[in-house]
């Protein structure tokens, strides 16, 4: 899959250096203010006989649109990822980028 070219001013996530198995990303929390960011950290670690993925999204403004969006967004994304890993196909409807919370 190819992605379109992004401009330097694009709001793509920024990766921060971390420890092995720990990947933090900074996301713009406000489209109008690139300096305001929230942080998503992916942690991969052994757990019993499998691997556990933990996603932590913090540094969010209370009651912000971003907080409301990720509260429903991350569970959908992670459920689809689990289905993709188990079956080879994502959950229906999760291939498209959501621009608002589900109704």
PDB file of N, CA and C in Angstrom:
ATOM      1  N   UNK A   1       0.842  -1.161   0.000  1.00  0.00           N
ATOM      2  CA  UNK A   1       0.000   0.000   0.000  1.00  0.00           C
ATOM      3  C   UNK A   1       0.894   1.233   0.000  1.00  0.00           C
ATOM      4  N   UNK A   2       0.588   2.196  -0.839  1.00  0.00           N
ATOM      5  CA  UNK A   2       1.358   3.433  -0.887  1.00  0.00           C
ATOM      6  C   UNK A   2       0.563   4.534  -0.224  1.00  0.00           C
ATOM      7  N   UNK A   3       1.275   5.395   0.455  1.00  0.00           N
ATOM      8  CA  UNK A   3       0.640   6.540   1.100  1.00  0.00           C
ATOM      9  C   UNK A   3       0.973   7.792   0.300  1.00  0.00           C
ATOM     10  N   UNK A   4       0.050   8.762   0.268  1.00  0.00           N
ATOM     11  CA  UNK A   4       0.351  10.007  -0.440  1.00  0.00           C
ATOM     12  C   UNK A   4       1.476  10.767   0.255  1.00  0.00           C
ATOM     13  N   UNK A   5       2.186  11.582  -0.522  1.00  0.00           N
ATOM     14  CA  UNK A   5       3.235  12.419   0.047  1.00  0.00           C
ATOM     15  C   UNK A   5       2.634  13.363   1.075  1.00  0.00           C
ATOM     16  N   UNK A   6       3.364  13.594   2.139  1.00  0.00           N
ATOM     17  CA  UNK A   6       2.901  14.506   3.187  1.00  0.00           C
ATOM     18  C   UNK A   6       3.774  15.742   3.193  1.00  0.00           C
ATOM     19  N   UNK A   7       3.148  16.845   3.455  1.00  0.00           N
ATOM     20  CA  UNK A   7       3.914  18.091   3.528  1.00  0.00           C
ATOM     21  C   UNK A   7       4.599  18.184   4.881  1.00  0.00           C
ATOM     22  N   UNK A   8       5.679  19.011   4.994  1.00  0.00           N
ATOM     23  CA  UNK A   8       6.365  19.159   6.285  1.00  0.00           C
ATOM     24  C   UNK A   8       5.453  19.670   7.385  1.00  0.00           C
ATOM     25  N   UNK A   9       4.420  20.406   7.024  1.00  0.00           N
ATOM     26  CA  UNK A   9       3.511  20.963   8.029  1.00  0.00           C
ATOM     27  C   UNK A   9       2.419  19.976   8.419  1.00  0.00           C
ATOM     28  N   UNK A  10       2.441  18.786   7.820  1.00  0.00           N
ATOM     29  CA  UNK A  10       1.425  17.781   8.106  1.00  0.00           C
ATOM     30  C   UNK A  10       1.455  17.393   9.580  1.00  0.00           C
ATOM     31  N   UNK A  11       0.329  16.901  10.066  1.00  0.00           N
ATOM     32  CA  UNK A  11       0.224  16.552  11.487  1.00  0.00           C
ATOM     33  C   UNK A  11       0.533  15.080  11.736  1.00  0.00           C
ATOM     34  N   UNK A  12       1.508  14.532  11.031  1.00  0.00           N
ATOM     35  CA  UNK A  12       1.858  13.129  11.258  1.00  0.00           C
ATOM     36  C   UNK A  12       2.526  12.965  12.613  1.00  0.00           C
ATOM     37  N   UNK A  13       2.381  11.774  13.224  1.00  0.00           N
ATOM     38  CA  UNK A  13       2.969  11.562  14.550  1.00  0.00           C
ATOM     39  C   UNK A  13       4.489  11.622  14.520  1.00  0.00           C
ATOM     40  N   UNK A  14       5.069  12.021  15.612  1.00  0.00           N
ATOM     41  CA  UNK A  14       6.521  12.111  15.745  1.00  0.00           C
ATOM     42  C   UNK A  14       6.993  11.038  16.710  1.00  0.00           C
ATOM     43  N   UNK A  15       7.997  10.289  16.309  1.00  0.00           N
ATOM     44  CA  UNK A  15       8.524   9.215  17.143  1.00  0.00           C
ATOM     45  C   UNK A  15       9.597   9.765  18.070  1.00  0.00           C
ATOM     46  N   UNK A  16       9.550   9.348  19.291  1.00  0.00           N
ATOM     47  CA  UNK A  16      10.570   9.724  20.270  1.00  0.00           C
ATOM     48  C   UNK A  16      11.420   8.496  20.577  1.00  0.00           C
ATOM     49  N   UNK A  17      12.677   8.721  20.899  1.00  0.00           N
ATOM     50  CA  UNK A  17      13.570   7.602  21.234  1.00  0.00           C
ATOM     51  C   UNK A  17      13.099   6.948  22.518  1.00  0.00           C
ATOM     52  N   UNK A  18      13.269   5.643  22.603  1.00  0.00           N
ATOM     53  CA  UNK A  18      12.810   4.953  23.799  1.00  0.00           C
ATOM     54  C   UNK A  18      13.642   3.727  24.089  1.00  0.00           C
ATOM     55  N   UNK A  19      13.190   2.951  25.031  1.00  0.00           N
ATOM     56  CA  UNK A  19      13.874   1.721  25.407  1.00  0.00           C
ATOM     57  C   UNK A  19      13.317   0.567  24.573  1.00  0.00           C
ATOM     58  N   UNK A  20      14.045  -0.541  24.428  1.00  0.00           N
ATOM     59  CA  UNK A  20      13.547  -1.667  23.634  1.00  0.00           C
ATOM     60  C   UNK A  20      12.177  -2.148  24.128  1.00  0.00           C
ATOM     61  N   UNK A  21      11.287  -2.411  23.177  1.00  0.00           N
ATOM     62  CA  UNK A  21       9.946  -2.873  23.515  1.00  0.00           C
ATOM     63  C   UNK A  21       9.003  -1.765  23.933  1.00  0.00           C
ATOM     64  N   UNK A  22       9.458  -0.530  23.843  1.00  0.00           N
ATOM     65  CA  UNK A  22       8.708   0.631  24.329  1.00  0.00           C
ATOM     66  C   UNK A  22       8.811   1.712  23.255  1.00  0.00           C
ATOM     67  N   UNK A  23       7.712   2.028  22.580  1.00  0.00           N
ATOM     68  CA  UNK A  23       7.743   2.982  21.477  1.00  0.00           C
ATOM     69  C   UNK A  23       6.780   4.135  21.733  1.00  0.00           C
ATOM     70  N   UNK A  24       7.284   5.298  22.156  1.00  0.00           N
ATOM     71  CA  UNK A  24       6.406   6.457  22.357  1.00  0.00           C
ATOM     72  C   UNK A  24       6.279   7.286  21.073  1.00  0.00           C
ATOM     73  N   UNK A  25       5.081   7.809  20.835  1.00  0.00           N
ATOM     74  CA  UNK A  25       4.820   8.692  19.696  1.00  0.00           C
ATOM     75  C   UNK A  25       4.129   9.944  20.216  1.00  0.00           C
ATOM     76  N   UNK A  26       4.487  11.088  19.656  1.00  0.00           N
ATOM     77  CA  UNK A  26       3.811  12.343  19.995  1.00  0.00           C
ATOM     78  C   UNK A  26       2.820  12.661  18.881  1.00  0.00           C
ATOM     79  N   UNK A  27       1.567  12.901  19.245  1.00  0.00           N
ATOM     80  CA  UNK A  27       0.522  13.237  18.287  1.00  0.00           C
ATOM     81  C   UNK A  27       0.052  14.662  18.532  1.00  0.00           C
ATOM     82  N   UNK A  28      -0.218  15.410  17.459  1.00  0.00           N
ATOM     83  CA  UNK A  28      -0.800  16.740  17.644  1.00  0.00           C
ATOM     84  C   UNK A  28      -2.154  16.604  18.339  1.00  0.00           C
ATOM     85  N   UNK A  29      -2.349  17.350  19.395  1.00  0.00           N
ATOM     86  CA  UNK A  29      -3.605  17.297  20.139  1.00  0.00           C
ATOM     87  C   UNK A  29      -4.568  18.380  19.671  1.00  0.00           C
ATOM     88  N   UNK A  30      -4.048  19.343  18.919  1.00  0.00           N
ATOM     89  CA  UNK A  30      -4.853  20.474  18.469  1.00  0.00           C
ATOM     90  C   UNK A  30      -4.412  20.812  17.051  1.00  0.00           C
ATOM     91  N   UNK A  31      -5.327  20.689  16.082  1.00  0.00           N
ATOM     92  CA  UNK A  31      -4.962  20.956  14.685  1.00  0.00           C
ATOM     93  C   UNK A  31      -4.441  22.369  14.479  1.00  0.00           C
ATOM     94  N   UNK A  32      -4.910  23.306  15.272  1.00  0.00           N
ATOM     95  CA  UNK A  32      -4.490  24.690  15.124  1.00  0.00           C
ATOM     96  C   UNK A  32      -3.205  25.032  15.850  1.00  0.00           C
ATOM     97  N   UNK A  33      -2.700  24.121  16.684  1.00  0.00           N
ATOM     98  CA  UNK A  33      -1.511  24.405  17.484  1.00  0.00           C
ATOM     99  C   UNK A  33      -0.608  23.173  17.498  1.00  0.00           C
ATOM    100  N   UNK A  34       0.406  23.182  16.612  1.00  0.00           N
ATOM    101  CA  UNK A  34       1.300  22.022  16.482  1.00  0.00           C
ATOM    102  C   UNK A  34       2.128  21.780  17.737  1.00  0.00           C
ATOM    103  N   UNK A  35       2.255  22.775  18.605  1.00  0.00           N
ATOM    104  CA  UNK A  35       3.044  22.610  19.830  1.00  0.00           C
ATOM    105  C   UNK A  35       2.309  21.763  20.868  1.00  0.00           C
ATOM    106  N   UNK A  36       0.980  21.694  20.779  1.00  0.00           N
ATOM    107  CA  UNK A  36       0.194  20.893  21.725  1.00  0.00           C
ATOM    108  C   UNK A  36       0.166  19.452  21.238  1.00  0.00           C
ATOM    109  N   UNK A  37       0.675  18.548  22.057  1.00  0.00           N
ATOM    110  CA  UNK A  37       0.691  17.144  21.661  1.00  0.00           C
ATOM    111  C   UNK A  37       0.157  16.257  22.777  1.00  0.00           C
ATOM    112  N   UNK A  38      -0.261  15.082  22.380  1.00  0.00           N
ATOM    113  CA  UNK A  38      -0.561  14.020  23.332  1.00  0.00           C
ATOM    114  C   UNK A  38       0.435  12.905  23.032  1.00  0.00           C
ATOM    115  N   UNK A  39       0.531  11.922  23.908  1.00  0.00           N
ATOM    116  CA  UNK A  39       1.533  10.870  23.726  1.00  0.00           C
ATOM    117  C   UNK A  39       0.861   9.500  23.711  1.00  0.00           C
ATOM    118  N   UNK A  40       1.248   8.707  22.728  1.00  0.00           N
ATOM    119  CA  UNK A  40       0.820   7.314  22.653  1.00  0.00           C
ATOM    120  C   UNK A  40       2.069   6.466  22.827  1.00  0.00           C
ATOM    121  N   UNK A  41       2.013   5.517  23.748  1.00  0.00           N
ATOM    122  CA  UNK A  41       3.147   4.623  23.970  1.00  0.00           C
ATOM    123  C   UNK A  41       2.698   3.188  23.728  1.00  0.00           C
ATOM    124  N   UNK A  42       3.421   2.503  22.850  1.00  0.00           N
ATOM    125  CA  UNK A  42       3.194   1.093  22.569  1.00  0.00           C
ATOM    126  C   UNK A  42       4.258   0.311  23.325  1.00  0.00           C
ATOM    127  N   UNK A  43       3.832  -0.618  24.156  1.00  0.00           N
ATOM    128  CA  UNK A  43       4.767  -1.459  24.899  1.00  0.00           C
ATOM    129  C   UNK A  43       4.508  -2.911  24.517  1.00  0.00           C
ATOM    130  N   UNK A  44       5.566  -3.592  24.076  1.00  0.00           N
ATOM    131  CA  UNK A  44       5.487  -5.002  23.706  1.00  0.00           C
ATOM    132  C   UNK A  44       6.355  -5.766  24.689  1.00  0.00           C
ATOM    133  N   UNK A  45       5.738  -6.767  25.350  1.00  0.00           N
ATOM    134  CA  UNK A  45       6.486  -7.520  26.359  1.00  0.00           C
ATOM    135  C   UNK A  45       6.006  -8.965  26.409  1.00  0.00           C
ATOM    136  N   UNK A  46       6.897  -9.878  26.802  1.00  0.00           N
ATOM    137  CA  UNK A  46       6.473 -11.269  26.968  1.00  0.00           C
ATOM    138  C   UNK A  46       5.444 -11.364  28.092  1.00  0.00           C
ATOM    139  N   UNK A  47       4.467 -12.229  27.900  1.00  0.00           N
ATOM    140  CA  UNK A  47       3.448 -12.463  28.923  1.00  0.00           C
ATOM    141  C   UNK A  47       2.988 -13.908  28.783  1.00  0.00           C
ATOM    142  N   UNK A  48       3.241 -14.685  29.791  1.00  0.00           N
ATOM    143  CA  UNK A  48       2.974 -16.127  29.757  1.00  0.00           C
ATOM    144  C   UNK A  48       3.680 -16.718  28.530  1.00  0.00           C
ATOM    145  N   UNK A  49       2.948 -17.358  27.623  1.00  0.00           N
ATOM    146  CA  UNK A  49       3.569 -17.934  26.423  1.00  0.00           C
ATOM    147  C   UNK A  49       3.279 -17.121  25.171  1.00  0.00           C
ATOM    148  N   UNK A  50       2.881 -15.867  25.339  1.00  0.00           N
ATOM    149  CA  UNK A  50       2.542 -15.007  24.209  1.00  0.00           C
ATOM    150  C   UNK A  50       3.229 -13.659  24.383  1.00  0.00           C
ATOM    151  N   UNK A  51       2.865 -12.727  23.524  1.00  0.00           N
ATOM    152  CA  UNK A  51       3.379 -11.361  23.612  1.00  0.00           C
ATOM    153  C   UNK A  51       2.199 -10.442  23.893  1.00  0.00           C
ATOM    154  N   UNK A  52       2.395  -9.524  24.825  1.00  0.00           N
ATOM    155  CA  UNK A  52       1.337  -8.578  25.174  1.00  0.00           C
ATOM    156  C   UNK A  52       1.678  -7.209  24.589  1.00  0.00           C
ATOM    157  N   UNK A  53       0.688  -6.580  23.949  1.00  0.00           N
ATOM    158  CA  UNK A  53       0.803  -5.213  23.453  1.00  0.00           C
ATOM    159  C   UNK A  53      -0.049  -4.332  24.348  1.00  0.00           C
ATOM    160  N   UNK A  54       0.576  -3.317  24.944  1.00  0.00           N
ATOM    161  CA  UNK A  54      -0.150  -2.353  25.764  1.00  0.00           C
ATOM    162  C   UNK A  54      -0.058  -0.998  25.078  1.00  0.00           C
ATOM    163  N   UNK A  55      -1.202  -0.343  24.906  1.00  0.00           N
ATOM    164  CA  UNK A  55      -1.241   0.989  24.309  1.00  0.00           C
ATOM    165  C   UNK A  55      -1.706   1.960  25.378  1.00  0.00           C
ATOM    166  N   UNK A  56      -0.896   2.981  25.626  1.00  0.00           N
ATOM    167  CA  UNK A  56      -1.230   4.018  26.604  1.00  0.00           C
ATOM    168  C   UNK A  56      -1.255   5.353  25.883  1.00  0.00           C
ATOM    169  N   UNK A  57      -2.384   6.041  25.914  1.00  0.00           N
ATOM    170  CA  UNK A  57      -2.504   7.367  25.297  1.00  0.00           C
ATOM    171  C   UNK A  57      -2.732   8.354  26.433  1.00  0.00           C
ATOM    172  N   UNK A  58      -1.734   9.204  26.687  1.00  0.00           N
ATOM    173  CA  UNK A  58      -1.837  10.147  27.800  1.00  0.00           C
ATOM    174  C   UNK A  58      -1.469  11.559  27.356  1.00  0.00           C
ATOM    175  N   UNK A  59      -1.370  12.437  28.328  1.00  0.00           N
ATOM    176  CA  UNK A  59      -1.121  13.862  28.096  1.00  0.00           C
ATOM    177  C   UNK A  59      -2.234  14.485  27.244  1.00  0.00           C
ATOM    178  N   UNK A  60      -3.460  14.053  27.507  1.00  0.00           N
ATOM    179  CA  UNK A  60      -4.636  14.578  26.809  1.00  0.00           C
ATOM    180  C   UNK A  60      -5.322  15.624  27.675  1.00  0.00           C
ATOM    181  N   UNK A  61      -5.881  16.626  27.040  1.00  0.00           N
ATOM    182  CA  UNK A  61      -6.646  17.640  27.762  1.00  0.00           C
ATOM    183  C   UNK A  61      -7.965  17.020  28.232  1.00  0.00           C
ATOM    184  N   UNK A  62      -8.353  17.264  29.487  1.00  0.00           N
ATOM    185  CA  UNK A  62      -9.635  16.734  29.966  1.00  0.00           C
ATOM    186  C   UNK A  62     -10.798  17.227  29.100  1.00  0.00           C
ATOM    187  N   UNK A  63     -11.715  16.343  28.800  1.00  0.00           N
ATOM    188  CA  UNK A  63     -12.935  16.651  28.048  1.00  0.00           C
ATOM    189  C   UNK A  63     -12.667  17.211  26.648  1.00  0.00           C
ATOM    190  N   UNK A  64     -11.493  16.933  26.079  1.00  0.00           N
ATOM    191  CA  UNK A  64     -11.158  17.431  24.741  1.00  0.00           C
ATOM    192  C   UNK A  64     -11.736  16.508  23.666  1.00  0.00           C
ATOM    193  N   UNK A  65     -11.920  17.030  22.443  1.00  0.00           N
ATOM    194  CA  UNK A  65     -12.362  16.165  21.347  1.00  0.00           C
ATOM    195  C   UNK A  65     -11.401  14.990  21.123  1.00  0.00           C
ATOM    196  N   UNK A  66     -10.096  15.217  21.305  1.00  0.00           N
ATOM    197  CA  UNK A  66      -9.113  14.141  21.135  1.00  0.00           C
ATOM    198  C   UNK A  66      -9.363  13.032  22.156  1.00  0.00           C
ATOM    199  N   UNK A  67      -9.610  13.390  23.408  1.00  0.00           N
ATOM    200  CA  UNK A  67      -9.876  12.393  24.450  1.00  0.00           C
ATOM    201  C   UNK A  67     -11.106  11.564  24.101  1.00  0.00           C
ATOM    202  N   UNK A  68     -12.164  12.237  23.663  1.00  0.00           N
ATOM    203  CA  UNK A  68     -13.388  11.518  23.302  1.00  0.00           C
ATOM    204  C   UNK A  68     -13.155  10.621  22.088  1.00  0.00           C
ATOM    205  N   UNK A  69     -12.375  11.102  21.123  1.00  0.00           N
ATOM    206  CA  UNK A  69     -12.098  10.310  19.922  1.00  0.00           C
ATOM    207  C   UNK A  69     -11.293   9.060  20.205  1.00  0.00           C
ATOM    208  N   UNK A  70     -10.219   9.202  20.993  1.00  0.00           N
ATOM    209  CA  UNK A  70      -9.365   8.036  21.253  1.00  0.00           C
ATOM    210  C   UNK A  70     -10.033   7.046  22.197  1.00  0.00           C
ATOM    211  N   UNK A  71     -10.966   7.516  23.004  1.00  0.00           N
ATOM    212  CA  UNK A  71     -11.661   6.613  23.932  1.00  0.00           C
ATOM    213  C   UNK A  71     -12.466   5.554  23.189  1.00  0.00           C
ATOM    214  N   UNK A  72     -12.976   5.893  22.022  1.00  0.00           N
ATOM    215  CA  UNK A  72     -13.675   4.892  21.211  1.00  0.00           C
ATOM    216  C   UNK A  72     -12.782   4.374  20.085  1.00  0.00           C
ATOM    217  N   UNK A  73     -11.815   5.168  19.675  1.00  0.00           N
ATOM    218  CA  UNK A  73     -10.962   4.789  18.549  1.00  0.00           C
ATOM    219  C   UNK A  73      -9.986   3.667  18.837  1.00  0.00           C
ATOM    220  N   UNK A  74      -9.241   3.778  19.947  1.00  0.00           N
ATOM    221  CA  UNK A  74      -8.241   2.748  20.246  1.00  0.00           C
ATOM    222  C   UNK A  74      -8.851   1.363  20.442  1.00  0.00           C
ATOM    223  N   UNK A  75      -9.958   1.210  21.164  1.00  0.00           N
ATOM    224  CA  UNK A  75     -10.541  -0.140  21.274  1.00  0.00           C
ATOM    225  C   UNK A  75     -10.912  -0.736  19.910  1.00  0.00           C
ATOM    226  N   UNK A  76     -11.431   0.099  19.006  1.00  0.00           N
ATOM    227  CA  UNK A  76     -11.779  -0.389  17.663  1.00  0.00           C
ATOM    228  C   UNK A  76     -10.537  -0.809  16.889  1.00  0.00           C
ATOM    229  N   UNK A  77      -9.502   0.014  16.947  1.00  0.00           N
ATOM    230  CA  UNK A  77      -8.262  -0.288  16.227  1.00  0.00           C
ATOM    231  C   UNK A  77      -7.623  -1.567  16.757  1.00  0.00           C
ATOM    232  N   UNK A  78      -7.557  -1.699  18.077  1.00  0.00           N
ATOM    233  CA  UNK A  78      -6.914  -2.876  18.665  1.00  0.00           C
ATOM    234  C   UNK A  78      -7.727  -4.149  18.440  1.00  0.00           C
ATOM    235  N   UNK A  79      -9.050  -4.048  18.466  1.00  0.00           N
ATOM    236  CA  UNK A  79      -9.889  -5.213  18.153  1.00  0.00           C
ATOM    237  C   UNK A  79      -9.674  -5.650  16.711  1.00  0.00           C
ATOM    238  N   UNK A  80      -9.579  -4.669  15.811  1.00  0.00           N
ATOM    239  CA  UNK A  80      -9.342  -4.979  14.409  1.00  0.00           C
ATOM    240  C   UNK A  80      -7.956  -5.588  14.206  1.00  0.00           C
ATOM    241  N   UNK A  81      -6.961  -5.084  14.924  1.00  0.00           N
ATOM    242  CA  UNK A  81      -5.611  -5.648  14.842  1.00  0.00           C
ATOM    243  C   UNK A  81      -5.610  -7.111  15.291  1.00  0.00           C
ATOM    244  N   UNK A  82      -6.300  -7.401  16.387  1.00  0.00           N
ATOM    245  CA  UNK A  82      -6.380  -8.783  16.883  1.00  0.00           C
ATOM    246  C   UNK A  82      -7.025  -9.687  15.831  1.00  0.00           C
ATOM    247  N   UNK A  83      -8.121  -9.225  15.236  1.00  0.00           N
ATOM    248  CA  UNK A  83      -8.801 -10.002  14.202  1.00  0.00           C
ATOM    249  C   UNK A  83      -7.899 -10.192  12.989  1.00  0.00           C
ATOM    250  N   UNK A  84      -7.169  -9.146  12.605  1.00  0.00           N
ATOM    251  CA  UNK A  84      -6.244  -9.239  11.475  1.00  0.00           C
ATOM    252  C   UNK A  84      -5.160 -10.284  11.738  1.00  0.00           C
ATOM    253  N   UNK A  85      -4.595 -10.272  12.930  1.00  0.00           N
ATOM    254  CA  UNK A  85      -3.545 -11.234  13.267  1.00  0.00           C
ATOM    255  C   UNK A  85      -4.070 -12.668  13.310  1.00  0.00           C
ATOM    256  N   UNK A  86      -5.314 -12.840  13.749  1.00  0.00           N
ATOM    257  CA  UNK A  86      -5.892 -14.181  13.869  1.00  0.00           C
ATOM    258  C   UNK A  86      -6.424 -14.730  12.545  1.00  0.00           C
ATOM    259  N   UNK A  87      -6.984 -13.848  11.713  1.00  0.00           N
ATOM    260  CA  UNK A  87      -7.674 -14.324  10.510  1.00  0.00           C
ATOM    261  C   UNK A  87      -7.074 -13.837   9.197  1.00  0.00           C
ATOM    262  N   UNK A  88      -6.228 -12.825   9.264  1.00  0.00           N
ATOM    263  CA  UNK A  88      -5.679 -12.252   8.039  1.00  0.00           C
ATOM    264  C   UNK A  88      -6.524 -11.128   7.472  1.00  0.00           C
ATOM    265  N   UNK A  89      -7.672 -10.849   8.095  1.00  0.00           N
ATOM    266  CA  UNK A  89      -8.558  -9.774   7.640  1.00  0.00           C
ATOM    267  C   UNK A  89      -8.914  -8.866   8.811  1.00  0.00           C
ATOM    268  N   UNK A  90      -8.941  -7.534   8.587  1.00  0.00           N
ATOM    269  CA  UNK A  90      -9.356  -6.640   9.669  1.00  0.00           C
ATOM    270  C   UNK A  90     -10.871  -6.687   9.846  1.00  0.00           C
ATOM    271  N   UNK A  91     -11.354  -6.142  10.949  1.00  0.00           N
ATOM    272  CA  UNK A  91     -12.798  -6.040  11.142  1.00  0.00           C
ATOM    273  C   UNK A  91     -13.393  -5.152  10.056  1.00  0.00           C
ATOM    274  N   UNK A  92     -14.580  -5.494   9.552  1.00  0.00           N
ATOM    275  CA  UNK A  92     -15.217  -4.662   8.529  1.00  0.00           C
ATOM    276  C   UNK A  92     -15.410  -3.233   9.037  1.00  0.00           C
ATOM    277  N   UNK A  93     -15.149  -2.284   8.176  1.00  0.00           N
ATOM    278  CA  UNK A  93     -15.366  -0.881   8.527  1.00  0.00           C
ATOM    279  C   UNK A  93     -14.201  -0.206   9.216  1.00  0.00           C
ATOM    280  N   UNK A  94     -13.145  -0.958   9.528  1.00  0.00           N
ATOM    281  CA  UNK A  94     -12.020  -0.333  10.230  1.00  0.00           C
ATOM    282  C   UNK A  94     -10.879   0.040   9.290  1.00  0.00           C
ATOM    283  N   UNK A  95     -11.054  -0.191   7.987  1.00  0.00           N
ATOM    284  CA  UNK A  95     -10.001   0.159   7.039  1.00  0.00           C
ATOM    285  C   UNK A  95      -9.969   1.660   6.771  1.00  0.00           C
ATOM    286  N   UNK A  96     -11.071   2.335   7.019  1.00  0.00           N
ATOM    287  CA  UNK A  96     -11.167   3.771   6.746  1.00  0.00           C
ATOM    288  C   UNK A  96     -10.848   4.572   7.991  1.00  0.00           C
ATOM    289  N   UNK A  97     -10.286   5.746   7.788  1.00  0.00           N
ATOM    290  CA  UNK A  97      -9.986   6.650   8.902  1.00  0.00           C
ATOM    291  C   UNK A  97     -11.287   7.270   9.404  1.00  0.00           C
ATOM    292  N   UNK A  98     -11.501   7.190  10.711  1.00  0.00           N
ATOM    293  CA  UNK A  98     -12.693   7.793  11.308  1.00  0.00           C
ATOM    294  C   UNK A  98     -12.411   9.258  11.597  1.00  0.00           C
ATOM    295  N   UNK A  99     -13.355  10.109  11.271  1.00  0.00           N
ATOM    296  CA  UNK A  99     -13.185  11.532  11.536  1.00  0.00           C
ATOM    297  C   UNK A  99     -14.072  12.010  12.672  1.00  0.00           C
ATOM    298  N   UNK A 100     -14.921  11.121  13.169  1.00  0.00           N
ATOM    299  CA  UNK A 100     -15.757  11.466  14.316  1.00  0.00           C
ATOM    300  C   UNK A 100     -16.098  10.186  15.067  1.00  0.00           C
ATOM    301  N   UNK A 101     -16.496  10.308  16.328  1.00  0.00           N
ATOM    302  CA  UNK A 101     -16.829   9.106  17.102  1.00  0.00           C
ATOM    303  C   UNK A 101     -17.977   8.337  16.456  1.00  0.00           C
ATOM    304  N   UNK A 102     -18.004   7.004  16.614  1.00  0.00           N
ATOM    305  CA  UNK A 102     -19.116   6.225  16.066  1.00  0.00           C
ATOM    306  C   UNK A 102     -20.428   6.603  16.730  1.00  0.00           C
ATOM    307  N   UNK A 103     -21.507   6.432  15.995  1.00  0.00           N
ATOM    308  CA  UNK A 103     -22.835   6.798  16.513  1.00  0.00           C
ATOM    309  C   UNK A 103     -23.632   5.563  16.827  1.00  0.00           C
TER     310      UNK A 103
END
